[in-house]
PDB file of C-alpha atoms in Angstrom:
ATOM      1  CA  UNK A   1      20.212 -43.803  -0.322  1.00  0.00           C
ATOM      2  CA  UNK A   2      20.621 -40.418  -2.093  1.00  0.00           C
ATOM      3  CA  UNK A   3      23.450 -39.938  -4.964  1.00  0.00           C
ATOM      4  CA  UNK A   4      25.778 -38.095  -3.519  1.00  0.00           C
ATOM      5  CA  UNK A   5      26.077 -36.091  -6.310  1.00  0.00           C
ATOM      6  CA  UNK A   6      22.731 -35.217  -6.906  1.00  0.00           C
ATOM      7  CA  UNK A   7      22.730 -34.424  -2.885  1.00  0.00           C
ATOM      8  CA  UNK A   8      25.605 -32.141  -3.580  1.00  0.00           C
ATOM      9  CA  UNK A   9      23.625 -30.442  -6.399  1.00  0.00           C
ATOM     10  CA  UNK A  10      20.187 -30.041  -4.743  1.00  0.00           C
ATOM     11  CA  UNK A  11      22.724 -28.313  -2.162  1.00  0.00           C
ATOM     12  CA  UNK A  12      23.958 -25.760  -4.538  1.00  0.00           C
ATOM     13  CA  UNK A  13      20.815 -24.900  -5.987  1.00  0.00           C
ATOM     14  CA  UNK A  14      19.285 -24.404  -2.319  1.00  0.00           C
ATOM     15  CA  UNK A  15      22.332 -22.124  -1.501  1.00  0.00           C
ATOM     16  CA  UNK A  16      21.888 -20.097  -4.823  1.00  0.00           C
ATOM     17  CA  UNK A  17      18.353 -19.295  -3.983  1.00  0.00           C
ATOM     18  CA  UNK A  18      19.017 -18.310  -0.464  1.00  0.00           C
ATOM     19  CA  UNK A  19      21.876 -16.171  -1.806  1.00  0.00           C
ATOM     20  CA  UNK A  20      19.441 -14.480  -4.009  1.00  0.00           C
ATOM     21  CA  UNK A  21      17.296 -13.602  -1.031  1.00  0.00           C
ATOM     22  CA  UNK A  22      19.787 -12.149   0.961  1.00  0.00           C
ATOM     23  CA  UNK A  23      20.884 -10.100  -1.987  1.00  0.00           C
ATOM     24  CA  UNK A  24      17.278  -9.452  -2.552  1.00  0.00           C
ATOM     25  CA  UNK A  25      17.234  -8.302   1.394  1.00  0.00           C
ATOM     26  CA  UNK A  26      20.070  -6.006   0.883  1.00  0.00           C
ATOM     27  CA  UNK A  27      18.517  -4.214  -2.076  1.00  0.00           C
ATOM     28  CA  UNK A  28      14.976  -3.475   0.142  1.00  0.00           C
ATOM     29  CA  UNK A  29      16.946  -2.688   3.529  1.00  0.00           C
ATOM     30  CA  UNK A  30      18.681   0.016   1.224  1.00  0.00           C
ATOM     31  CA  UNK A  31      15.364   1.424  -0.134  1.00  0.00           C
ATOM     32  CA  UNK A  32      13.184   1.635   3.270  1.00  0.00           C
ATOM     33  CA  UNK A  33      16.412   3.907   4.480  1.00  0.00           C
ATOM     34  CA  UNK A  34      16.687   5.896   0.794  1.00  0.00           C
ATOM     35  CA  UNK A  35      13.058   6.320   0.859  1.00  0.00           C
ATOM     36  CA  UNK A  36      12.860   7.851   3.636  1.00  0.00           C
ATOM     37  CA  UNK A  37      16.284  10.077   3.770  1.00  0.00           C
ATOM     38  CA  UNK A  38      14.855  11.366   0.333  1.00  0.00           C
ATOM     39  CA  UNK A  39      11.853  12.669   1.998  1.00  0.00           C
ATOM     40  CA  UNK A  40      13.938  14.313   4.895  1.00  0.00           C
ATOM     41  CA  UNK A  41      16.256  15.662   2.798  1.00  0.00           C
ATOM     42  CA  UNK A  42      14.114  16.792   0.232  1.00  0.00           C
ATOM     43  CA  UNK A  43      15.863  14.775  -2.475  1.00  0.00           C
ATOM     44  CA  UNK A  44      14.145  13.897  -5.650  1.00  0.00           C
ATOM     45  CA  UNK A  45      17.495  12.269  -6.981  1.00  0.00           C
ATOM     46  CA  UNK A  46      17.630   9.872  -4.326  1.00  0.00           C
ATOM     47  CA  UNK A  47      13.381   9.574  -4.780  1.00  0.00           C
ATOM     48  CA  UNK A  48      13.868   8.423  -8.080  1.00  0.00           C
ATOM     49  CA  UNK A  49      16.711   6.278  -7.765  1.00  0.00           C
ATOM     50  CA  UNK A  50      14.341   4.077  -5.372  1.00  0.00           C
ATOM     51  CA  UNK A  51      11.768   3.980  -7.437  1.00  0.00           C
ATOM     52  CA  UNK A  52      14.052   2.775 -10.567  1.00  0.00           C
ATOM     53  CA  UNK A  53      15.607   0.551  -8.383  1.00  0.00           C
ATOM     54  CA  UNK A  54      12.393  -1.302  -7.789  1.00  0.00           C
ATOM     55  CA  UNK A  55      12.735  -3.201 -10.939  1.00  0.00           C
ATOM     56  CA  UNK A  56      15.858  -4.921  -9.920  1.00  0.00           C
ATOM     57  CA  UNK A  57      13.845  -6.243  -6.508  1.00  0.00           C
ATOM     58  CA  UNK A  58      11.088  -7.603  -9.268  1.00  0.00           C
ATOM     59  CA  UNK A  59      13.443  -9.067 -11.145  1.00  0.00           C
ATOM     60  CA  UNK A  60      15.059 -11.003  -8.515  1.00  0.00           C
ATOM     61  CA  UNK A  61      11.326 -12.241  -6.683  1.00  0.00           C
ATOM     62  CA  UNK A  62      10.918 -13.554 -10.295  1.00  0.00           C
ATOM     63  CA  UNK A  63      14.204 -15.158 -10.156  1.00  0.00           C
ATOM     64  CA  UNK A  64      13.915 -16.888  -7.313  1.00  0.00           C
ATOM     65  CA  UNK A  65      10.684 -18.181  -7.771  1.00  0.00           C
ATOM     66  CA  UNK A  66      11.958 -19.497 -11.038  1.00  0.00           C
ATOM     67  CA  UNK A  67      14.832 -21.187  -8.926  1.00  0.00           C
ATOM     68  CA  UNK A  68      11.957 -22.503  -6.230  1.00  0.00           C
ATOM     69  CA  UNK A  69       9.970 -23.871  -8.638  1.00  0.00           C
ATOM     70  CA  UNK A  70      12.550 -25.684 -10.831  1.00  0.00           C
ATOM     71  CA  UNK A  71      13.976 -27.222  -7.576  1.00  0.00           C
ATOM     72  CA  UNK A  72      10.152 -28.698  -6.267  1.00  0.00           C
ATOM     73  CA  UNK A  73       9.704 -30.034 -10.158  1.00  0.00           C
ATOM     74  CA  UNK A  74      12.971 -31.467 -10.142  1.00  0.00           C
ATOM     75  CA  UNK A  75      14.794 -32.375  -6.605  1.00  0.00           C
ATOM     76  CA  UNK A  76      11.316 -33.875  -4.617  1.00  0.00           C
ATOM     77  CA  UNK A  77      12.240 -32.103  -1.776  1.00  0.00           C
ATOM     78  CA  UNK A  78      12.149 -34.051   1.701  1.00  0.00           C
ATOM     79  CA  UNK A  79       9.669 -32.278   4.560  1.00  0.00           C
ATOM     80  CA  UNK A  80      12.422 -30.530   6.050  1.00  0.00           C
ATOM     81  CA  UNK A  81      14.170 -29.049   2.509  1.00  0.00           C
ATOM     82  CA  UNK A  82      10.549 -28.354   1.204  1.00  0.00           C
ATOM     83  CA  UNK A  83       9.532 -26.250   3.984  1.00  0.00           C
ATOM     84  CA  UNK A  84      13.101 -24.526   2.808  1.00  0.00           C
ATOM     85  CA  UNK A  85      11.948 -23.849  -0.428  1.00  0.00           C
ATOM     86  CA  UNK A  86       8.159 -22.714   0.538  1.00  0.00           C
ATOM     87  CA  UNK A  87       9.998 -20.201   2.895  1.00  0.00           C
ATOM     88  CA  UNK A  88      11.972 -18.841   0.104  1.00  0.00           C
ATOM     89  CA  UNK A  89       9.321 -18.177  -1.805  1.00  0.00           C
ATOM     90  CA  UNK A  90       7.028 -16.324   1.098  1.00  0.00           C
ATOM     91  CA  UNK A  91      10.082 -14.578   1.958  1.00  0.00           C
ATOM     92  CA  UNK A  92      10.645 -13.260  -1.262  1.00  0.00           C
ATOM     93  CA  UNK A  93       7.122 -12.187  -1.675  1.00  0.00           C
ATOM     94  CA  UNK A  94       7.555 -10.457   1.786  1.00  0.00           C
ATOM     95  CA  UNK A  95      10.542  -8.215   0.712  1.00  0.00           C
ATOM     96  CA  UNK A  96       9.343  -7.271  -2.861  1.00  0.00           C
ATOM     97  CA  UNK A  97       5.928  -5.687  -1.601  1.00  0.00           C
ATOM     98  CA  UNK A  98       8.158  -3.890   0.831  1.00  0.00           C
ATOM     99  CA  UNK A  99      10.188  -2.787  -1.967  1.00  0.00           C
ATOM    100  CA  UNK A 100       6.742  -1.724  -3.454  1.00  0.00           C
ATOM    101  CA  UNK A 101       6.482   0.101  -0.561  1.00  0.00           C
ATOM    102  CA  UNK A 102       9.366   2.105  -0.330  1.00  0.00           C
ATOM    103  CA  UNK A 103       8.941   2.910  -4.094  1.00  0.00           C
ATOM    104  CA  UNK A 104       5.396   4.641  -3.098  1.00  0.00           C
ATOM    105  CA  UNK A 105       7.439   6.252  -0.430  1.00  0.00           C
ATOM    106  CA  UNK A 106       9.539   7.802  -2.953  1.00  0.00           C
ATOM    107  CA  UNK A 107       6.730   8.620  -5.041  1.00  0.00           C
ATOM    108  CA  UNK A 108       4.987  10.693  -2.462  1.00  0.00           C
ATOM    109  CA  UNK A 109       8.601  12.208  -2.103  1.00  0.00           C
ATOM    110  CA  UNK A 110       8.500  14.246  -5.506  1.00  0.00           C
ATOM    111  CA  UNK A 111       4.874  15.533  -4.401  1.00  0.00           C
ATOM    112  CA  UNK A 112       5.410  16.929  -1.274  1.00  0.00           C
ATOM    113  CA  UNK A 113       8.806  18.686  -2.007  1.00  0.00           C
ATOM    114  CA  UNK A 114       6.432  21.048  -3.536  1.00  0.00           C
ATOM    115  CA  UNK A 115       4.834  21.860  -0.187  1.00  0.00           C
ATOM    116  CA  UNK A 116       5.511  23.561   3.185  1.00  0.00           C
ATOM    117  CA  UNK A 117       7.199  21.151   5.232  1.00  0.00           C
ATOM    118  CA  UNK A 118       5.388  19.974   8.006  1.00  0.00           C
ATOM    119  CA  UNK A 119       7.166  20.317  11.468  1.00  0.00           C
ATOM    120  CA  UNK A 120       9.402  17.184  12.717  1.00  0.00           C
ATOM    121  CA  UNK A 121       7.355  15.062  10.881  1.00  0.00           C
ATOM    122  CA  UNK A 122      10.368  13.615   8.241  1.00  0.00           C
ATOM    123  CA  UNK A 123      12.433  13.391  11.062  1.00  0.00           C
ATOM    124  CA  UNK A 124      10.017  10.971  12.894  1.00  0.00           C
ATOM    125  CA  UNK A 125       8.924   8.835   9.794  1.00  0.00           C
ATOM    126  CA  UNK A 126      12.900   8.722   9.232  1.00  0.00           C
ATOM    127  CA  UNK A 127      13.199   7.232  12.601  1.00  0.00           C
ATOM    128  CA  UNK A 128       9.844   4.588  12.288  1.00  0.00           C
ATOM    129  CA  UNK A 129      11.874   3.561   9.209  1.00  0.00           C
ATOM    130  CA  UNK A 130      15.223   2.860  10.656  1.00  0.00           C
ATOM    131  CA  UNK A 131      13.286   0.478  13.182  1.00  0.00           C
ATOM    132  CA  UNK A 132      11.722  -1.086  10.240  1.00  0.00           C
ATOM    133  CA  UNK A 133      14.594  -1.552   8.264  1.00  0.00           C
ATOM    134  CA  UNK A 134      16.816  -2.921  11.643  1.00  0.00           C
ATOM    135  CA  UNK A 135      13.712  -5.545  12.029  1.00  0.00           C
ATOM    136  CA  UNK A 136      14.461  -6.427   8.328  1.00  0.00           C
ATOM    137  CA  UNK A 137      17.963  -6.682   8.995  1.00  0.00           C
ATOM    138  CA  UNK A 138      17.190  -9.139  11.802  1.00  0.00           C
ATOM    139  CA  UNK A 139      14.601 -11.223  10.496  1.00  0.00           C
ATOM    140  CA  UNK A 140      16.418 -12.036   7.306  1.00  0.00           C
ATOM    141  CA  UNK A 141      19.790 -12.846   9.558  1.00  0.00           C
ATOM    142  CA  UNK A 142      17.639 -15.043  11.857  1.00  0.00           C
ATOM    143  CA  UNK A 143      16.681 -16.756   8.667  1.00  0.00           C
ATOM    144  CA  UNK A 144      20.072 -17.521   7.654  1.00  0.00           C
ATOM    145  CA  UNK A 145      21.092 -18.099  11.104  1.00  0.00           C
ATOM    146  CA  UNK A 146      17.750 -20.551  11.499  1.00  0.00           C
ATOM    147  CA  UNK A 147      17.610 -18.763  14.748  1.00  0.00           C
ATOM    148  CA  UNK A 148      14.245 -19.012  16.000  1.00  0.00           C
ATOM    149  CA  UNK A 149      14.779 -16.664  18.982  1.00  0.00           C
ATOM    150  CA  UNK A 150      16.043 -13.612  17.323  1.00  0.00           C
ATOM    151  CA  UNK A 151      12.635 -13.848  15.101  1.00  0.00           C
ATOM    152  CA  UNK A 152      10.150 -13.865  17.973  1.00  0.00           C
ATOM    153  CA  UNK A 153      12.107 -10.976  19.060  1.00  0.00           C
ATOM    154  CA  UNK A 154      11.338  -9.369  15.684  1.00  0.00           C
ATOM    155  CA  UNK A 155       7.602 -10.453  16.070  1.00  0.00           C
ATOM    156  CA  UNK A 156       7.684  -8.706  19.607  1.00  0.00           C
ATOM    157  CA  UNK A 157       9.114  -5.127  18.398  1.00  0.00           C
ATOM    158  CA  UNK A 158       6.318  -4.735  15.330  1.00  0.00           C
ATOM    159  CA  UNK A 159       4.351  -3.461  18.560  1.00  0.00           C
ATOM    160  CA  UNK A 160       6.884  -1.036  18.596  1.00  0.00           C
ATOM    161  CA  UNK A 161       6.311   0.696  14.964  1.00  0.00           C
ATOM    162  CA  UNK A 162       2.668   0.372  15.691  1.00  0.00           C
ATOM    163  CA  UNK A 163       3.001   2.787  18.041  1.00  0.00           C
ATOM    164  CA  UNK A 164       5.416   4.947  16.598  1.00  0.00           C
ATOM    165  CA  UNK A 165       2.538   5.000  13.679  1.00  0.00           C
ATOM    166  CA  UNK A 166       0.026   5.593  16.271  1.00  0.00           C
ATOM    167  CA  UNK A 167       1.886   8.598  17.503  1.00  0.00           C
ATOM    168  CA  UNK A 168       2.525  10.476  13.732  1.00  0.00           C
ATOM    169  CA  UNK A 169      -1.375   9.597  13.101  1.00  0.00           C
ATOM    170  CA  UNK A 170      -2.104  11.856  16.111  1.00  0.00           C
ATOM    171  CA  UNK A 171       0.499  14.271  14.857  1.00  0.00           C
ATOM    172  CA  UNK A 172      -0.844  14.481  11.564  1.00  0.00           C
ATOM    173  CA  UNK A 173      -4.517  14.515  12.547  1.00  0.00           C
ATOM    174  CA  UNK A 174      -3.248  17.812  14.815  1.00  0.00           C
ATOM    175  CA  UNK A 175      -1.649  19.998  11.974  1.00  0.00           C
ATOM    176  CA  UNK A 176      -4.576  19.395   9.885  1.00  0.00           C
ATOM    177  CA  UNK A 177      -7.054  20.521  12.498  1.00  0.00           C
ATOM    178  CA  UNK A 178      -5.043  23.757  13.384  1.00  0.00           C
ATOM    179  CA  UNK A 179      -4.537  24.389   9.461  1.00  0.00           C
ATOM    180  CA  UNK A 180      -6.372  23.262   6.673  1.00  0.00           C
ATOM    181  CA  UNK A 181      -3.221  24.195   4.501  1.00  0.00           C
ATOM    182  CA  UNK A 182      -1.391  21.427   6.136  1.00  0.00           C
ATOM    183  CA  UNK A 183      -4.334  18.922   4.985  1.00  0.00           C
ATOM    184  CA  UNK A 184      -2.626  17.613   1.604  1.00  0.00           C
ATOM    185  CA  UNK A 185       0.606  17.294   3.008  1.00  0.00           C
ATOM    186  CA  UNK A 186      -0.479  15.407   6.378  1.00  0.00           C
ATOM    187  CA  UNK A 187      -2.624  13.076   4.231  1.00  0.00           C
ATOM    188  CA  UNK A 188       0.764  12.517   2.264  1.00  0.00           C
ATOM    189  CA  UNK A 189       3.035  12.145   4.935  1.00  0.00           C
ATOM    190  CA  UNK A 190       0.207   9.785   6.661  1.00  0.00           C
ATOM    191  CA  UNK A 191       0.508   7.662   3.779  1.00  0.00           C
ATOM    192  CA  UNK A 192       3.771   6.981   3.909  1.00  0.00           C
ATOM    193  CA  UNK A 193       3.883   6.403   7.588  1.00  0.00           C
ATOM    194  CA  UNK A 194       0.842   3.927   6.929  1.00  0.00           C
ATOM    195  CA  UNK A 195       3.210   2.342   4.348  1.00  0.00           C
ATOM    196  CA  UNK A 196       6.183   1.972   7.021  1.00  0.00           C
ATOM    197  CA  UNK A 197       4.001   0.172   8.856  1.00  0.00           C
ATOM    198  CA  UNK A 198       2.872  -2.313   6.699  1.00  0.00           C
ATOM    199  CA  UNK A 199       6.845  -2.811   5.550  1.00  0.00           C
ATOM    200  CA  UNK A 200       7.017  -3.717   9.722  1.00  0.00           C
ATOM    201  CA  UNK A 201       3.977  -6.008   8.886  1.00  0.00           C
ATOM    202  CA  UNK A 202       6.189  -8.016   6.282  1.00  0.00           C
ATOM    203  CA  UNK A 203       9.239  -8.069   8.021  1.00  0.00           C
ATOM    204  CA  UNK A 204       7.476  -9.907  11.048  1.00  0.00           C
ATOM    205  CA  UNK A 205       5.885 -12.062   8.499  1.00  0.00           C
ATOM    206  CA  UNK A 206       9.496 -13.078   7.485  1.00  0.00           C
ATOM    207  CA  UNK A 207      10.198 -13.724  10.958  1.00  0.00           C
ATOM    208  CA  UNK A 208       7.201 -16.341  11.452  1.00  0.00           C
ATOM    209  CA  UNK A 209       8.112 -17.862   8.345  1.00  0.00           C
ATOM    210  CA  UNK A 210      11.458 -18.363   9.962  1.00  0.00           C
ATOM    211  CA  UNK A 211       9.956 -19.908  13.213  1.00  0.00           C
ATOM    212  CA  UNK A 212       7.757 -22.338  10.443  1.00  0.00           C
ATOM    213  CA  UNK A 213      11.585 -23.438   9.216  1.00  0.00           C
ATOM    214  CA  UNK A 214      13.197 -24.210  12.218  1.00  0.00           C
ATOM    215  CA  UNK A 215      10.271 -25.718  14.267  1.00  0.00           C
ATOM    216  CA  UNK A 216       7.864 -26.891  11.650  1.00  0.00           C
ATOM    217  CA  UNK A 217       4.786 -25.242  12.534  1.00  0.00           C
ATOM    218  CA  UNK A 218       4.011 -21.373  12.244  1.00  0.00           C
ATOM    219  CA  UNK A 219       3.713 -19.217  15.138  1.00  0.00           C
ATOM    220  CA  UNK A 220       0.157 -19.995  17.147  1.00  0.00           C
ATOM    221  CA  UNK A 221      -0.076 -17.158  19.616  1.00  0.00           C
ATOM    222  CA  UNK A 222      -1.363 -13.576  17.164  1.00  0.00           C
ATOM    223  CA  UNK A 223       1.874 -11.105  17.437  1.00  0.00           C
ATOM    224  CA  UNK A 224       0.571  -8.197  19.598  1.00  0.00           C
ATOM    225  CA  UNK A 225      -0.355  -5.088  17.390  1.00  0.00           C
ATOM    226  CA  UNK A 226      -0.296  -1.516  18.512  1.00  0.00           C
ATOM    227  CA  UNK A 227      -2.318   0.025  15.737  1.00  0.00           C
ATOM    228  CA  UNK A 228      -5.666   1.247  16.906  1.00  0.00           C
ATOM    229  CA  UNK A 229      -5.732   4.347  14.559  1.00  0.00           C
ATOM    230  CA  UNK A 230      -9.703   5.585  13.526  1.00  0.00           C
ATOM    231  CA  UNK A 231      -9.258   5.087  10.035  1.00  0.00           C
ATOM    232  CA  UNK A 232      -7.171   2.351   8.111  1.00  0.00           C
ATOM    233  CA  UNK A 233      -5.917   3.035   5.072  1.00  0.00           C
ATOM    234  CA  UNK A 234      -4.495   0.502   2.055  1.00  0.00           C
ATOM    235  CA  UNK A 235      -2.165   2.731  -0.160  1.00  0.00           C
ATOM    236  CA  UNK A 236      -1.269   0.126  -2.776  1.00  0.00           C
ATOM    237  CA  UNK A 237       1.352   1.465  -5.273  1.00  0.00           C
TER     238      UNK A 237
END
C-alpha cells in the first residue's frame, strides 16, 4: 500500500495544477469576450490590454507543464491519475493557442479602427464569440465536474459556430463583391471570424479530452463540422 502521506501529497500537487487550469480558463474566457467587445466598440485600450495579457496565459501553460512534468518524474502516476495529468497538459495547450487567438483578434482590432466599419459585421463576430467563449465555459466545468455528458454536448454545438462562420464568410464575400473598398476590411474581419472558429475547434478538443478522463478512451465517432467555406485560411499569430 501507498503512504498515506505521500497519497495526500500527490493529491495536493494534482489539485494545484488543476487550479492553475481553471485560473488559466478564466484568463482566456475573459479575452475571447475582450477581443471581441474591443472590435465592436472600437476600443484600442481594451485591444491592447488582451494582447498584454497574453503573457500571463504563457506563463501559466509553462507553469503547469512544469507542475505536470515534475509530478510524472516524481509521483509514477497510476492509469487513472496519469491520464489526469496528460489531460492537464492537452488542456492547457488547448486554452493558450486560444489565448493566441484572441490576441490576433486584438491585433486586427488596432488595424481596422482605421477603416469604414463594415455593416453588422462586429455585432455578429461579437455574438460567434460569446458561443465560443460559453462552450469554453462548459467544457472546462465538465472537466472539473468529470462530467462526460455536458462535453459531448460541447462537441455537438461546435456545428453551431461552424455555421455562424459559414454565414459571416458569405457576408464578407458580399461586401467585397459590391465594393472593392470594403476588400481590406472584409479580409480582416474574415480573419478574425476564421480565428473564432478555430478557438471553437479547441474548446471541443478540451471537451474530448474530458470524455478520454472519465471513460478512458477518446471520442471514436468525428464531431460533425459545419465549415464548408471555398477557401481555408490558417492565420497564425
Amino acid at each position: 500500500m501507498k503512504d498515506p502521506h505521500i497519497v495526500k501529497s500527490y493529491d495536493r500537487d494534482l489539485e494545484t495544477a488543476q487550479a492553475l487550469i481553471m485560473k488559466m480558463g478564466g484568463l482566456v474566457e475573459a479575452a475571447i469576450l475582450e477581443a471581441a467587445n474591443s472590435l465592436e466598440n472600437r476600443d484600442e485600450e481594451l485591444a491592447e490590454r488582451v494582447r498584454e495579457g497574453d503573457r500571463a496565459i504563457d506563463a501559466l501553460e509553462q507553469q503547469i507543464n512544469e507542475e505536470a512534468a515534475r509530478l510524472l518524474a516524481l509521483r509514477q502516476p497510476s492509469a487513472g491519475d496519469l491520464r489526469t495529468v496528460l489531460t492537464v497538459m492537452k488542456i492547457s495547450g488547448n486554452l493558450e493557442r486560444v489565448g493566441d487567438y484572441a490576441k490576433n483578434m486584438a491585433k486586427r482590432t488596432g488595424v481596422l479602427v482605421q477603416m469604414a466599419p463594415i455593416d453588422g459585421s462586429t455585432g455578429a463576430i461579437r455574438r460567434m464569440a460569446k458561443a465560443v467563449e460559453m462552450m469554453m465555459k462548459d467544457a472546462l466545468d465538465a472537466y472539473i465536474q468529470r462530467d462526460a455528458e455536458l462535453a459531448q454536448d460541447v462537441r455537438l454545438r461546435d456545428a453551431e459556430v461552424d455555421q455562424m462562420y459559414n454565414a459571416l464568410f458569405r457576408q464578407f464575400l458580399t461586401f467585397m463583391l459590391e465594393d472593392p473598398r470594403n476588400i481590406t476590411a472584409c479580409m480582416h474581419l474574415h480573419f478574425i471570424a476564421k480565428n473564432i472558429e478555430r478557438m471553437g475547434d479547441h474548446a471541443t478538443s478540451i471537451a474530448d479530452q474530458v470524455i478520454y478522463l472519465v471513460t478512458g478512451s477518446v471520442p471514436e465517432d468525428e464531431r460533425p463540422k459545419a465549415d464548408r467555406t471555398a477557401f481555408e485560411t490558417h492565420d497564425t499569430p
